[in-house]
Coordinates of C-alpha atoms and ligand atoms in Angstrom, one line a residue:
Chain A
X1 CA 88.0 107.8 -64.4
X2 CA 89.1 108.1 -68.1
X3 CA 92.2 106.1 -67.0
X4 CA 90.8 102.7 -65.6
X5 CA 91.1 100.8 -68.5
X6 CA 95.0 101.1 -68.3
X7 CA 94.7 100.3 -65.2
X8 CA 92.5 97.1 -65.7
X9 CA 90.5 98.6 -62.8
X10 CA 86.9 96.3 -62.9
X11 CA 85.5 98.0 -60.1
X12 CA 86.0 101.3 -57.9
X13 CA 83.7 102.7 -55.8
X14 CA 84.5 106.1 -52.7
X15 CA 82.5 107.3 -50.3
X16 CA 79.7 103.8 -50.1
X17 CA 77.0 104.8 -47.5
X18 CA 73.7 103.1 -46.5
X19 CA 71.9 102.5 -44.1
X20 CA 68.8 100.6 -43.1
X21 CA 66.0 102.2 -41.1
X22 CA 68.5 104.9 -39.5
X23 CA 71.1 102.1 -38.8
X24 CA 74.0 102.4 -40.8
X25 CA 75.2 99.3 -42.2
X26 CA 78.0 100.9 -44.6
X27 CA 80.6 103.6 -44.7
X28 CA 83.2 102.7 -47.2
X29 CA 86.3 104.9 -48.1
X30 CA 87.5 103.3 -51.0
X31 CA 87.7 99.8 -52.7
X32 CA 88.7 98.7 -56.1
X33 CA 88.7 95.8 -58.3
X34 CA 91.2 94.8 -61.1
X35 CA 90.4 92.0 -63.6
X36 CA 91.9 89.1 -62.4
X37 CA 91.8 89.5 -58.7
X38 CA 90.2 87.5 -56.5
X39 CA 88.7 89.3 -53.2
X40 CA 87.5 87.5 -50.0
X41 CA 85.0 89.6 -48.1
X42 CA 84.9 88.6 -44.8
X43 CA 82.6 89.9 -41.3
X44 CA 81.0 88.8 -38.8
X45 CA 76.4 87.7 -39.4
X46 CA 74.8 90.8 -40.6
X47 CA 78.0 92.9 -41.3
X48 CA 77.2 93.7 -44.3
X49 CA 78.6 91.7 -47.1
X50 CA 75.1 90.7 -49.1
X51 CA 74.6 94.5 -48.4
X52 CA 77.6 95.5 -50.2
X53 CA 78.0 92.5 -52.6
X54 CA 74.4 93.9 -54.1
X55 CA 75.1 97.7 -54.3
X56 CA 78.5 96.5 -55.9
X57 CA 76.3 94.2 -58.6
X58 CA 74.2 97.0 -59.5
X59 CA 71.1 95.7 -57.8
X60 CA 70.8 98.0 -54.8
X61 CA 71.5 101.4 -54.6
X62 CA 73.6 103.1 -51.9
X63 CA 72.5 105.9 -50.0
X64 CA 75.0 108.0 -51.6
X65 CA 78.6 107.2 -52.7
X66 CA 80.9 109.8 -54.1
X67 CA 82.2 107.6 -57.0
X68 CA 81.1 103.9 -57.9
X69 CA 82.2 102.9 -61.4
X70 CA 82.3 99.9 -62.9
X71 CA 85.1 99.2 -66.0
X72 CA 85.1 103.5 -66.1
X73 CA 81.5 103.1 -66.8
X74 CA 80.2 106.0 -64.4
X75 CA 76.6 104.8 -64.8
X76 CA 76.1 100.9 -63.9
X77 CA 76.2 98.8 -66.9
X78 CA 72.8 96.6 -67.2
X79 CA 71.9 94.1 -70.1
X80 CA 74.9 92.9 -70.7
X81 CA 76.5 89.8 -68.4
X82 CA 79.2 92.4 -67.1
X83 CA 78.6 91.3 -63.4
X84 CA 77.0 88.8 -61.8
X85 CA 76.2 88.0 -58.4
X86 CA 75.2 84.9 -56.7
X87 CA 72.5 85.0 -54.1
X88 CA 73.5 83.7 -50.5
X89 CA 70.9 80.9 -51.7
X90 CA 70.7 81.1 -55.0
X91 CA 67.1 81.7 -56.9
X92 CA 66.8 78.8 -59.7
X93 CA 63.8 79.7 -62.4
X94 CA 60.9 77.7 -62.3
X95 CA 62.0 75.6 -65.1
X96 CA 64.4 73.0 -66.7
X97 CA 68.4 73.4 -65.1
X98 CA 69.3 73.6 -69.0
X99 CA 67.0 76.2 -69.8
X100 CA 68.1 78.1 -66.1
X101 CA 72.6 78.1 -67.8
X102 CA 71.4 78.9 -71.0
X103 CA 68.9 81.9 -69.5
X104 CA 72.0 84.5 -69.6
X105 CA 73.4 83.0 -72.6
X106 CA 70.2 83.2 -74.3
X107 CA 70.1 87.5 -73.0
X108 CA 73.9 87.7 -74.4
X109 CA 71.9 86.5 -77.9
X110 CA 74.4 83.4 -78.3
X111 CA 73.0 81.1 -81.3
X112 CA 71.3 77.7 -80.4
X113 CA 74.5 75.6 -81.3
X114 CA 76.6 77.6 -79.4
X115 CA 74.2 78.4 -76.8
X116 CA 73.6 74.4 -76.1
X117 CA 77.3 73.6 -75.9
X118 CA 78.0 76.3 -73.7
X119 CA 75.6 75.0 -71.1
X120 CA 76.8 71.5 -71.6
X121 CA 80.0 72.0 -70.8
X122 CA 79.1 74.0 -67.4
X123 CA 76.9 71.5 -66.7
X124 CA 79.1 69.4 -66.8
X125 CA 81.5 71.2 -65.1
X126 CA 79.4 71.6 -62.3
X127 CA 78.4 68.2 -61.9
X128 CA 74.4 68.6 -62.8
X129 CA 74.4 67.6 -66.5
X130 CA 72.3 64.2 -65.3
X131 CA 70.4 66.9 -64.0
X132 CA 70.0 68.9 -67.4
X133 CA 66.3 68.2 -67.7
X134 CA 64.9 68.3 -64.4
X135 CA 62.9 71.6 -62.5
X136 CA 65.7 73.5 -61.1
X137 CA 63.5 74.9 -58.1
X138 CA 62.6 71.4 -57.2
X139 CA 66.8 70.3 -56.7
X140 CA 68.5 69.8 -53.6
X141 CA 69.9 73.1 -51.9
X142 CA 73.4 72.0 -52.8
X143 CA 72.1 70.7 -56.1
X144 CA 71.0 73.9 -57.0
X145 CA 74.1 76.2 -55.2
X146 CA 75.8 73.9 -58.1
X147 CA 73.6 74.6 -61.0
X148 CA 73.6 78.3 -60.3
X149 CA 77.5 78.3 -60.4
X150 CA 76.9 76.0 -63.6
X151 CA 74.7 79.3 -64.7
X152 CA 77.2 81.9 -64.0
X153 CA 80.6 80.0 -65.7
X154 CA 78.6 79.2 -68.4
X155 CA 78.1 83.5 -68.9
X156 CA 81.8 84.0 -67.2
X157 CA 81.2 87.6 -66.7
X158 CA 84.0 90.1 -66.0
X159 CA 83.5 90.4 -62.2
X160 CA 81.6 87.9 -60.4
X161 CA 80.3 88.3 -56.6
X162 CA 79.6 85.4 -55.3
X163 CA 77.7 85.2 -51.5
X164 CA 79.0 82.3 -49.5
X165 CA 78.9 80.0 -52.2
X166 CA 80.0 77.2 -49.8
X167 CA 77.1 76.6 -48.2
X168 CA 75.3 73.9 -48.8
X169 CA 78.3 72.1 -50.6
X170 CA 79.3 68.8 -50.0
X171 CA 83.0 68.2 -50.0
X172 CA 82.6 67.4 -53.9
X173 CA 81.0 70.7 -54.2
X174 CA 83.5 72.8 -52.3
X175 CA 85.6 71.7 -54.4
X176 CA 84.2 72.9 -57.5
X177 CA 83.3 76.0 -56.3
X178 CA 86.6 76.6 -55.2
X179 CA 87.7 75.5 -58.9
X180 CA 85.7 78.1 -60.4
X181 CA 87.3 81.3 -58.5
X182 CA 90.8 80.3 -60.3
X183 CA 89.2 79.4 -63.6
X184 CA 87.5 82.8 -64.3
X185 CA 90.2 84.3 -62.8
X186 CA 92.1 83.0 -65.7
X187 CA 90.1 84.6 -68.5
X188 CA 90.5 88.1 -66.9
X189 CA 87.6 88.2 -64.6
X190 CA 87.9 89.2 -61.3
X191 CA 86.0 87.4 -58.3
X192 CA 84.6 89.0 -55.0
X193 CA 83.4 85.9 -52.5
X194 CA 82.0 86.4 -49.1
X195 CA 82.9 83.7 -46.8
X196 CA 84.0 82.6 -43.6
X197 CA 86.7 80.4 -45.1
X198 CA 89.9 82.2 -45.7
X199 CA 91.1 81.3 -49.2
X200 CA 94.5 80.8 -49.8
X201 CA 95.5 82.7 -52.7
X202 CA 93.3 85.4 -52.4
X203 CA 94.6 89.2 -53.7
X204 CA 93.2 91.3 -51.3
X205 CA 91.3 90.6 -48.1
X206 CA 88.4 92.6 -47.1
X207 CA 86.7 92.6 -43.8
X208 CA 83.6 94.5 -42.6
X209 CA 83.5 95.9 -39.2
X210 CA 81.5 98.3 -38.2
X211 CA 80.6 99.4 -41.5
X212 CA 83.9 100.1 -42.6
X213 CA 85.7 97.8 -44.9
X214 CA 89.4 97.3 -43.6
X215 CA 91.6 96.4 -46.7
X216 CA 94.6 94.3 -47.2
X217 CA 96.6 93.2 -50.2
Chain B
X1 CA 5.9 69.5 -69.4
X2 CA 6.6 72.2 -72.1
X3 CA 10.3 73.1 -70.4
X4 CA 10.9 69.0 -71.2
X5 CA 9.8 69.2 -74.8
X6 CA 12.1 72.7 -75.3
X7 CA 15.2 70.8 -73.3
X8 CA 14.9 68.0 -75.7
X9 CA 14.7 70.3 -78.4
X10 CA 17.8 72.3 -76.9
X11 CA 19.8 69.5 -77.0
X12 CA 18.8 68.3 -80.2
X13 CA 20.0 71.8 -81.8
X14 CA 22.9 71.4 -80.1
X15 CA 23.7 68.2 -81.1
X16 CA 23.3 68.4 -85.1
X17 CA 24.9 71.4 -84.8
X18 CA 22.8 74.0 -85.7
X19 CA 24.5 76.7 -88.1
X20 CA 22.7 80.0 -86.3
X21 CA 24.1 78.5 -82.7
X22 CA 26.8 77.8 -83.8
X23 CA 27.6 81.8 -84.9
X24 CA 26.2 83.3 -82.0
X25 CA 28.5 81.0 -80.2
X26 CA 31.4 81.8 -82.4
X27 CA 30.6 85.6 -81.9
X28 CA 30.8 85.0 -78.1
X29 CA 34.0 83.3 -78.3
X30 CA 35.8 85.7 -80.6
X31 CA 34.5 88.6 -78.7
X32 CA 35.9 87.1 -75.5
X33 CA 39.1 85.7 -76.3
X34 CA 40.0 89.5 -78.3
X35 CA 38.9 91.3 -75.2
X36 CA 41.1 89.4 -72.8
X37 CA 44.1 89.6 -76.0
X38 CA 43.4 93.5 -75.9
X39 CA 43.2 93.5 -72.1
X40 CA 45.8 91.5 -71.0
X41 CA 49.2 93.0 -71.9
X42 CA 48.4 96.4 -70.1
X43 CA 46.6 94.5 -67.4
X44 CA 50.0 92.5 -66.8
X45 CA 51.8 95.3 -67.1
X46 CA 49.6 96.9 -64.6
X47 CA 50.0 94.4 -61.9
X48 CA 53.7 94.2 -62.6
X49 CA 54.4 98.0 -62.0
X50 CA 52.0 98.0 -58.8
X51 CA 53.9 94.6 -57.6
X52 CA 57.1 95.9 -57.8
X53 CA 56.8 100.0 -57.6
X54 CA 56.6 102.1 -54.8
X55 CA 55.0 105.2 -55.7
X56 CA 53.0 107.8 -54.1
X57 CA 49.1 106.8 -54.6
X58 CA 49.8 102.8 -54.7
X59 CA 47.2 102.0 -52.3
X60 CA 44.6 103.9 -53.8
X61 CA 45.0 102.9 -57.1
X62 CA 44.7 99.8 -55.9
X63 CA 41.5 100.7 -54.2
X64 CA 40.5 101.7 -57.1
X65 CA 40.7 98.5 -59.1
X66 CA 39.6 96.8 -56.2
X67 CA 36.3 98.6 -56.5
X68 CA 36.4 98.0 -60.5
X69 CA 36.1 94.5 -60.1
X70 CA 32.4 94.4 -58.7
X71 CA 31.5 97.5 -61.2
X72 CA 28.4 97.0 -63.5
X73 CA 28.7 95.5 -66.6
X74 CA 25.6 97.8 -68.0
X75 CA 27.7 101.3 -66.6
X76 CA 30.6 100.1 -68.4
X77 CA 28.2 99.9 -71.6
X78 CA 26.5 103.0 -70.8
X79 CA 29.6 104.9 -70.6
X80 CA 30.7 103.2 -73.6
X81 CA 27.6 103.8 -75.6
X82 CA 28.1 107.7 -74.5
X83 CA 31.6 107.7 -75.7
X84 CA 30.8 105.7 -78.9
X85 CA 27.5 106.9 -80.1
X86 CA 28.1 109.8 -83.3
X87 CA 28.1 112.7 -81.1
X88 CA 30.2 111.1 -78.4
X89 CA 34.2 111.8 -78.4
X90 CA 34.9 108.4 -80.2
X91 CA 32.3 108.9 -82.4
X92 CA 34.6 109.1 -85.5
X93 CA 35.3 105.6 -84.5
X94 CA 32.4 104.3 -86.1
X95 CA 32.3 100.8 -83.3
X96 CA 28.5 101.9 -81.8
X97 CA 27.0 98.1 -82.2
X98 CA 29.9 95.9 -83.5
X99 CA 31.9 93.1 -82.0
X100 CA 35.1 95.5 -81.7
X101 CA 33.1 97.6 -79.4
X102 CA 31.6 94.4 -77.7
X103 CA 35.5 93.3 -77.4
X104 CA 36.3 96.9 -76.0
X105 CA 34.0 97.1 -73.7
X106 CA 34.6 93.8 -72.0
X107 CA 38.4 94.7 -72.2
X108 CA 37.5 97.2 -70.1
X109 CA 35.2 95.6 -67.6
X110 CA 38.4 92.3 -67.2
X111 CA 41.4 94.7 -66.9
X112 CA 40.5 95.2 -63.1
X113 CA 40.1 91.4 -62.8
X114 CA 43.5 90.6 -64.6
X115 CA 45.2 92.8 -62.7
X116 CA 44.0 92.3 -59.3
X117 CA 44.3 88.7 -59.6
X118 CA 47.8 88.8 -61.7
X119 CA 48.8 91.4 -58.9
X120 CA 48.3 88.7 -56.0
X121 CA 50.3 86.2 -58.0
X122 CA 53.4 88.6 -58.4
X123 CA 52.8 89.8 -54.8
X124 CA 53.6 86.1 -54.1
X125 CA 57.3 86.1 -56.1
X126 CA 60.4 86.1 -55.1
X127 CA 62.2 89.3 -54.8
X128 CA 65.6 87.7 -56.1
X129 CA 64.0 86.1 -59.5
X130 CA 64.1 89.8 -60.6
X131 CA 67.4 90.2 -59.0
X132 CA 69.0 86.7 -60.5
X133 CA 67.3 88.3 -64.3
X134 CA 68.9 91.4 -64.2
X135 CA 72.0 89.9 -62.8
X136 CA 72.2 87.6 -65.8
X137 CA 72.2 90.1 -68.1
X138 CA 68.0 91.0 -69.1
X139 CA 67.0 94.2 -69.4
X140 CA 63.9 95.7 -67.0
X141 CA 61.4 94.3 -70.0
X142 CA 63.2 90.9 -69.8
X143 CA 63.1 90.5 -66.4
X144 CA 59.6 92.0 -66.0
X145 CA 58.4 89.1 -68.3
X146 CA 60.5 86.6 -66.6
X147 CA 58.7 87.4 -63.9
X148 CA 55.5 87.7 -65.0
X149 CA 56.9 83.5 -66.8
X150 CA 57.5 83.0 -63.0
X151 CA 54.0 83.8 -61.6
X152 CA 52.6 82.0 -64.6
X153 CA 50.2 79.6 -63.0
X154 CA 48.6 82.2 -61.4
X155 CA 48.6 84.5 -64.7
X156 CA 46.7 81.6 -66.0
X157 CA 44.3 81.8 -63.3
X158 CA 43.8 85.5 -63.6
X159 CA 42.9 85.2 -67.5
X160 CA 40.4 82.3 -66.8
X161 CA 38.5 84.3 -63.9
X162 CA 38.6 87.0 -66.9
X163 CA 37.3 85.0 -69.8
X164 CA 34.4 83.9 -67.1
X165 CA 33.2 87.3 -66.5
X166 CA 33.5 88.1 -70.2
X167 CA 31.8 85.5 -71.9
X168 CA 29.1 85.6 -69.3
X169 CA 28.0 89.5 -69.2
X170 CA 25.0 90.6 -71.2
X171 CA 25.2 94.3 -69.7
X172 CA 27.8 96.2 -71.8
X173 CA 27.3 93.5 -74.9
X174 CA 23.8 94.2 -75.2
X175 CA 24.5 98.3 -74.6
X176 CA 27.4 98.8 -77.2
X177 CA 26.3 95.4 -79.2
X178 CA 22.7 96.2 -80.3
X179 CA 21.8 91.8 -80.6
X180 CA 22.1 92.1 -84.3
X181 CA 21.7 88.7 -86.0
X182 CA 24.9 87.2 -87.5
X183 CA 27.0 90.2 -86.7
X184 CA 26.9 91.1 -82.9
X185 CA 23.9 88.6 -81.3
X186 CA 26.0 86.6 -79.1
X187 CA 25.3 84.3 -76.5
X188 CA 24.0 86.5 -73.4
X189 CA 22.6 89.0 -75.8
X190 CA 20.1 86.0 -77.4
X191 CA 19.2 84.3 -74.4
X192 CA 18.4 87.7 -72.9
X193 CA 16.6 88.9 -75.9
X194 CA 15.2 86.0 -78.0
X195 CA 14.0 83.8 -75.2
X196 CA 11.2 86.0 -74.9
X197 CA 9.7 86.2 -78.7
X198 CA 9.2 81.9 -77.7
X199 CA 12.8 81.0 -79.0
X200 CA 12.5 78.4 -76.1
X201 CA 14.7 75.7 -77.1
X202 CA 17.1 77.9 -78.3
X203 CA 17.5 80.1 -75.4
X204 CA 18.0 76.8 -73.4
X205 CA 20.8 75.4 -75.8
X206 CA 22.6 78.6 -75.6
X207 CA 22.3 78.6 -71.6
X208 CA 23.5 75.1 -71.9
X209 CA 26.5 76.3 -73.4
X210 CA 27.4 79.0 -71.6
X211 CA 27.2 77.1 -68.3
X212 CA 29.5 74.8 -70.1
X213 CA 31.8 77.2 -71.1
X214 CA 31.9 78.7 -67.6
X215 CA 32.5 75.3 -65.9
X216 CA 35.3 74.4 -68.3
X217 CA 36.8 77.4 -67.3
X218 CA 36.4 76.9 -63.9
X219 CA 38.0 73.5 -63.7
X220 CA 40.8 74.8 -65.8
X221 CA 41.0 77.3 -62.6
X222 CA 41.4 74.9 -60.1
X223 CA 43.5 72.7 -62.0
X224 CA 46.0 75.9 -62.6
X225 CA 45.5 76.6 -58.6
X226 CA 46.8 72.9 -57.6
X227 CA 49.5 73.2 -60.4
X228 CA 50.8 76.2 -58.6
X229 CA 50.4 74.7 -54.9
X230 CA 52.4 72.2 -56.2
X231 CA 55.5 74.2 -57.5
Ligands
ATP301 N1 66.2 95.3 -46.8 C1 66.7 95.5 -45.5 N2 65.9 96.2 -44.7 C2 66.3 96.4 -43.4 N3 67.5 96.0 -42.9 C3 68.3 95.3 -43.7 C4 67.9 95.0 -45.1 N4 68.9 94.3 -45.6 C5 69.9 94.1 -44.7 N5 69.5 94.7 -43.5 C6 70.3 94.8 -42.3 O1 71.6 95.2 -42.6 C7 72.5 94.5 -41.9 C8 73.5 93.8 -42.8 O2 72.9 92.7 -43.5 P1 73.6 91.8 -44.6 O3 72.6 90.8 -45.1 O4 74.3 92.6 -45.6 O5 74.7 91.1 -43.6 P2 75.7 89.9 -44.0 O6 77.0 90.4 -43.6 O7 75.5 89.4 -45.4 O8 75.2 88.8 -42.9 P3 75.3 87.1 -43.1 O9 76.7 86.7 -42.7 O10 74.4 86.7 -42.0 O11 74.9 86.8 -44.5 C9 71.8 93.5 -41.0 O12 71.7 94.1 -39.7 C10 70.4 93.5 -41.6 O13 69.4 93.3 -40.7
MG302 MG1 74.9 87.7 -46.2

């Protein structure tokens, strides 16, 4: 594992099983990410993708898996913004859409100056800065798909897994979203999205079938 | 006519402000309010583990609490008093018949409130605000407190129910408290006590206050309920 770095590998996991109630939903040979790839996870309703999207974000654990590492880290990094992954619909905090973008900034223990501007600028980005004030779990669905992909460029972690973040999206909206795959691509992060749409210049193209993930470059 | 002549008297006490009212209120108050300070932060802590753990002998822990919450204010003093008195265990603690063991002892009869009620306010989160925390980068304490900031009407409504019970118990207070003028006497303790050597007016000012007290925090209550509905 010592040699992922060189390799810019983000993510690698072998051997992914799990199952729910005797059913099993996964059985993955191998996957890896590099930093600045972009993934589209495809399959059909209730293949699997939230399923693996969340064991690969750290936030549920497989059944067993021979190797799952994340940047060469063999245990998953927490409390740091090294992943993060977007909820099919997203959860918005019970407060202000400014305090909701600066929530990671604020665990990443960015000063106040830096901290505001940050969230500014992605709230911008995002389209919700008229919005910067307002309670966040009271928005529109699509109002709120955009301020949680405000929330997560304003962190730009190193791999982001994002769950059908079309949904929802007006045409205004798509377009953002799809903006935001390219632009933290840029900065060395790597993206894994789950959607039905087939993106055009994706790097590698996963689809779930019968719980096992068939690959292509 | 003599309950009209001691009411008009009550609220005449009351109203210039009498000095010795005025302590035994204070002594209620600061009794309280440290009890549910000392209480609170395991009770939350508590209802955060039991809300979001699995682990063998939950549900009768939870029975357990559930019991707690109708136990006896004058056990919990008795037991107290036991432990507290100079050959108990905490007897080198020196707190038989002060207002820290007062505090301790209704810290221990409001933990099973706080966390039953805090418990049923977690129980009613969503399982991806923990998820959306960690995924931002908090740590398990950060995202337990998020959560907790997330549930907070309800919290509210736990520590209100809590400062009811508190303020109005005389069982454990009068056990572990002794009634001792200007030092432990505080409101339950003197209506209980002094009423009866023909403090009329007194007693009656002191009930007046701690119906009020209990009302306020009632209303508080139901105002925190309909600000949760509403989120
Ligand atoms: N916590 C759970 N308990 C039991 N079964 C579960 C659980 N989570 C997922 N499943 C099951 O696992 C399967 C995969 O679910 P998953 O949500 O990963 O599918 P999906 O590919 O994301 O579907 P969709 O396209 O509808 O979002 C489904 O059959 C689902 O019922
Ligand atoms: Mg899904």
């Amino acid at each position: 594992m010592n040699n992922c770095g060189e390799n810019n590998i983000l993510l690698f996991a072998e051997g992914l099983k799990k199952s729910f109630a005797g059913k099993t939903v996964l059985d993955i040979g191998e996957l890896t990410v590099r930093g600045g790839e972009s993934v589209v996870l495809s399959g059909e309703n209730g293949s699997g993708k939230t399923t693996l999207l969340k064991i690969l974000a750290g936030l549920l654990r497989p059944d067993s898996a021979r190797a799952l590492a994340f940047a060469g880290c063999e245990r998953y990094p927490r409390g740091a913004p090294h992943s993060s992954y977007l909820h099919q619909s997203p959860y918005l905090f019970s407060a202000s859409v400014r305090a909701n973008v600066e929530y990671g900034l604020r665990r990443a223990g960015l000063p106040g100056e830096k901290r505001k501007q940050k969230a500014e600028d992605a709230m911008r980005w995002a389209g919700v800065l008229h919005l910067a004030s307002a309670r966040a779990d009271r928005l529109s669905g699509g109002e709120q798909r955009r301020a949680a992909l405000a929330r997560i460029r304003a962190l730009s972690p190193r791999l982001c897994l994002l769950d059908e973040p079309l949904a929802h999206l007006d045409e205004e909206g798509i377009k953002r979203a799809e903006e935001l795959i390219p632009q933290l691509r840029k900065g060395g992060c790597a993206v894994v999205t789950a959607t039905h749409k087939p993106f055009a210049d994706a790097t590698q193209q996963w689809r779930l079938q019968n719980g096992k993930l068939i690959c292509e470059q | 006519m003599e309950a009209a002549t001691a009411t008009a008297q009550a609220l005449r006490l009351l109203f210039s402000g009498d000095e010795e009212l005025l302590e035994i209120i204070g002594v209620s108050l600061s009794v309280s309010l440290s009890a549910l300070a000392l209480a609170a932060p395991p009770a939350l802590f508590a209802a955060y583990f039991l809300a979001c753990r699995n682990f063998a002998g939950r549900r009768a822990l939870l029975a357990v609490l559930q019991s707690l919450l109708s136990f006896p204010t004058v056990a919990v003093g008795l037991i107290l008093y036991l432990l507290l008195s100079r050959r108990g265990v905490l007897g080198a603690w020196e707190l038989l018949f002060t207002p820290a063991a007062m505090a301790l002892g209704q810290a221990v009869i409001v933990f099973p409130i706080l966390t039953v009620f805090a418990l049923a306010a977690l129980q009613k989160n969503d399982s991806r605000a923990r998820e959306t925390a960690l995924t931002l980068g908090a740590g398990s304490f950060r995202a337990a407190l998020t959560e907790i900031g997330e549930a907070r009407f309800g919290v509210i409504a736990a520590l209100l129910t809590g400062f009811g019970r508190a303020v109005s118990e005389v069982g454990c207070a009068l056990m572990v408290g002794g009634n001792i003028a200007h030092y432990t006497r505080n409101i339950t303790t003197a209506i209980a006590l002094e009423t009866g050597k023909g403090k009329f007016a007194e007693g009656i000012a002191l009930g007046i206050v701690l119906v009020a007290l209990a009302l306020a925090a009632s209303a508080l209550l139901s105002l925190a309920q309909g600000a949760g509905r509403r989120e």
